[in-house]
mmCIF file of C-alpha atoms in Angstrom:
data_model
loop_
_atom_site.group_PDB
_atom_site.id
_atom_site.type_symbol
_atom_site.label_atom_id
_atom_site.label_comp_id
_atom_site.label_asym_id
_atom_site.label_seq_id
_atom_site.Cartn_x
_atom_site.Cartn_y
_atom_site.Cartn_z
ATOM 1 C CA MET S 1 9.638 -15.748 55.881
ATOM 2 C CA ALA S 2 9.869 -14.319 52.792
ATOM 3 C CA ASN S 3 10.739 -10.979 52.200
ATOM 4 C CA ASN S 4 7.468 -9.189 51.492
ATOM 5 C CA GLN S 5 5.006 -10.073 54.154
ATOM 6 C CA SER S 6 5.288 -8.630 57.430
ATOM 7 C CA VAL S 7 5.616 -9.064 60.680
ATOM 8 C CA ARG S 8 2.470 -8.567 63.128
ATOM 9 C CA ARG S 9 3.169 -8.051 66.010
ATOM 10 C CA HIS S 10 1.086 -5.649 69.180
ATOM 11 C CA LEU S 11 1.394 -1.597 69.666
ATOM 12 C CA ASP S 12 2.815 -1.686 73.482
ATOM 13 C CA ALA S 13 0.446 -0.647 76.445
ATOM 14 C CA PHE S 14 2.870 2.604 76.328
ATOM 15 C CA THR S 15 3.021 3.108 72.268
ATOM 16 C CA ARG S 16 -0.819 2.986 71.919
ATOM 17 C CA GLY S 17 -1.627 5.588 75.086
ATOM 18 C CA ARG S 18 0.872 7.883 73.400
ATOM 19 C CA ILE S 19 -0.284 7.850 69.548
ATOM 20 C CA ILE S 20 -3.867 8.598 71.420
ATOM 21 C CA GLY S 21 -1.977 10.910 73.248
ATOM 22 C CA LYS S 22 -1.175 12.558 69.898
ATOM 23 C CA LEU S 23 -4.326 12.483 68.869
ATOM 24 C CA GLU S 24 -5.850 13.522 71.535
ATOM 25 C CA GLU S 25 -4.404 17.026 70.498
ATOM 26 C CA GLY S 26 -5.060 17.995 67.161
ATOM 27 C CA ARG S 27 -2.616 15.784 64.672
ATOM 28 C CA SER S 28 -4.089 14.463 61.831
ATOM 29 C CA VAL S 29 -4.196 9.890 61.630
ATOM 30 C CA THR S 30 -1.746 10.197 58.764
ATOM 31 C CA SER S 31 1.410 12.667 60.250
ATOM 32 C CA VAL S 32 0.060 10.004 63.682
ATOM 33 C CA ALA S 33 0.853 6.970 61.627
ATOM 34 C CA ALA S 34 3.772 8.621 59.841
ATOM 35 C CA GLU S 35 5.729 9.575 63.345
ATOM 36 C CA PHE S 36 5.221 6.393 64.810
ATOM 37 C CA GLY S 37 5.943 4.508 61.013
ATOM 38 C CA ILE S 38 3.333 2.677 61.255
ATOM 39 C CA ALA S 39 -0.252 1.635 58.873
ATOM 40 C CA HIS S 40 -3.293 4.205 58.735
ATOM 41 C CA SER S 41 -5.221 1.966 59.536
ATOM 42 C CA ILE S 42 -4.044 0.740 63.071
ATOM 43 C CA VAL S 43 -3.866 4.126 63.689
ATOM 44 C CA SER S 44 -7.739 5.383 63.178
ATOM 45 C CA ARG S 45 -8.616 1.994 64.356
ATOM 46 C CA LEU S 46 -7.398 2.697 67.660
ATOM 47 C CA TRP S 47 -8.970 6.096 67.682
ATOM 48 C CA ARG S 48 -12.038 4.936 66.585
ATOM 49 C CA GLN S 49 -11.931 2.788 69.720
ATOM 50 C CA PHE S 50 -10.517 5.788 72.353
ATOM 51 C CA GLN S 51 -13.082 6.952 71.030
ATOM 52 C CA THR S 52 -15.851 4.109 71.666
ATOM 53 C CA THR S 53 -15.124 2.292 74.671
ATOM 54 C CA GLY S 54 -13.277 5.068 75.872
ATOM 55 C CA THR S 55 -9.827 2.534 76.420
ATOM 56 C CA ALA S 56 -6.744 1.441 74.044
ATOM 57 C CA ILE S 57 -5.587 -1.148 76.508
ATOM 58 C CA ARG S 58 -6.121 -4.747 74.516
ATOM 59 C CA GLY S 59 -8.231 -7.010 75.853
ATOM 60 C CA PHE S 60 -6.578 -10.593 76.939
ATOM 61 C CA SER S 61 -7.652 -14.160 76.415
ATOM 62 C CA SER S 62 -6.518 -17.077 77.503
ATOM 63 C CA GLY S 63 -7.496 -18.848 73.502
ATOM 64 C CA ARG S 64 -9.947 -21.062 75.212
ATOM 65 C CA PRO S 65 -13.334 -20.682 73.889
ATOM 66 C CA ARG S 66 -16.075 -20.214 76.287
ATOM 67 C CA GLY S 67 -18.243 -23.113 77.385
ATOM 68 C CA THR S 68 -21.119 -21.509 78.758
ATOM 69 C CA THR S 69 -22.937 -17.986 77.308
ATOM 70 C CA PRO S 70 -22.963 -15.448 79.794
ATOM 71 C CA ALA S 71 -26.659 -15.778 79.390
ATOM 72 C CA ASP S 72 -25.854 -19.302 81.067
ATOM 73 C CA ASP S 73 -23.721 -18.232 83.236
ATOM 74 C CA GLY S 74 -26.645 -16.594 86.099
ATOM 75 C CA THR S 75 -29.061 -19.980 85.059
ATOM 76 C CA LEU S 76 -26.281 -22.433 86.043
ATOM 77 C CA SER S 77 -25.862 -23.133 90.507
ATOM 78 C CA TYR S 78 -23.188 -25.554 91.867
ATOM 79 C CA ARG S 79 -24.316 -27.903 94.186
ATOM 80 C CA PRO S 80 -22.593 -30.675 96.029
ATOM 81 C CA GLU S 81 -24.778 -31.753 98.628
ATOM 82 C CA GLU S 82 -27.497 -33.440 95.880
ATOM 83 C CA THR S 83 -24.696 -34.338 93.221
ATOM 84 C CA GLY S 84 -22.632 -36.262 95.877
ATOM 85 C CA GLY S 85 -19.232 -33.174 94.233
ATOM 86 C CA ARG S 86 -19.099 -30.161 92.355
ATOM 87 C CA GLN S 87 -21.323 -31.119 88.987
ATOM 88 C CA ARG S 88 -22.100 -28.460 87.331
ATOM 89 C CA GLU S 89 -25.908 -28.166 87.034
ATOM 90 C CA LYS S 90 -28.359 -26.378 85.508
ATOM 91 C CA SER S 91 -31.010 -24.181 87.339
ATOM 92 C CA LEU S 92 -34.555 -24.825 87.227
ATOM 93 C CA ASP S 93 -34.942 -22.063 88.739
ATOM 94 C CA THR S 94 -35.566 -19.703 85.710
#
């Protein structure tokens, strides 16, 4: 890796909490970013996320894309007695 490329790493939950705590105390985004040695945009994005959602926790994903949409989840059902095995099929109720 060349010297001019940055290494991307996620902030751990404890550090994210410390950043939010300092911002809640009234510190500026710029001063908090300088104290932790991270970019202003990272602190700003974290603060905006916290104000919007009320949490600073990162979401986790398996990385595999969903096979269905959340709307489809309610219409899918298992009917093993009709198919002879566990097979997913669309419900005709909707």
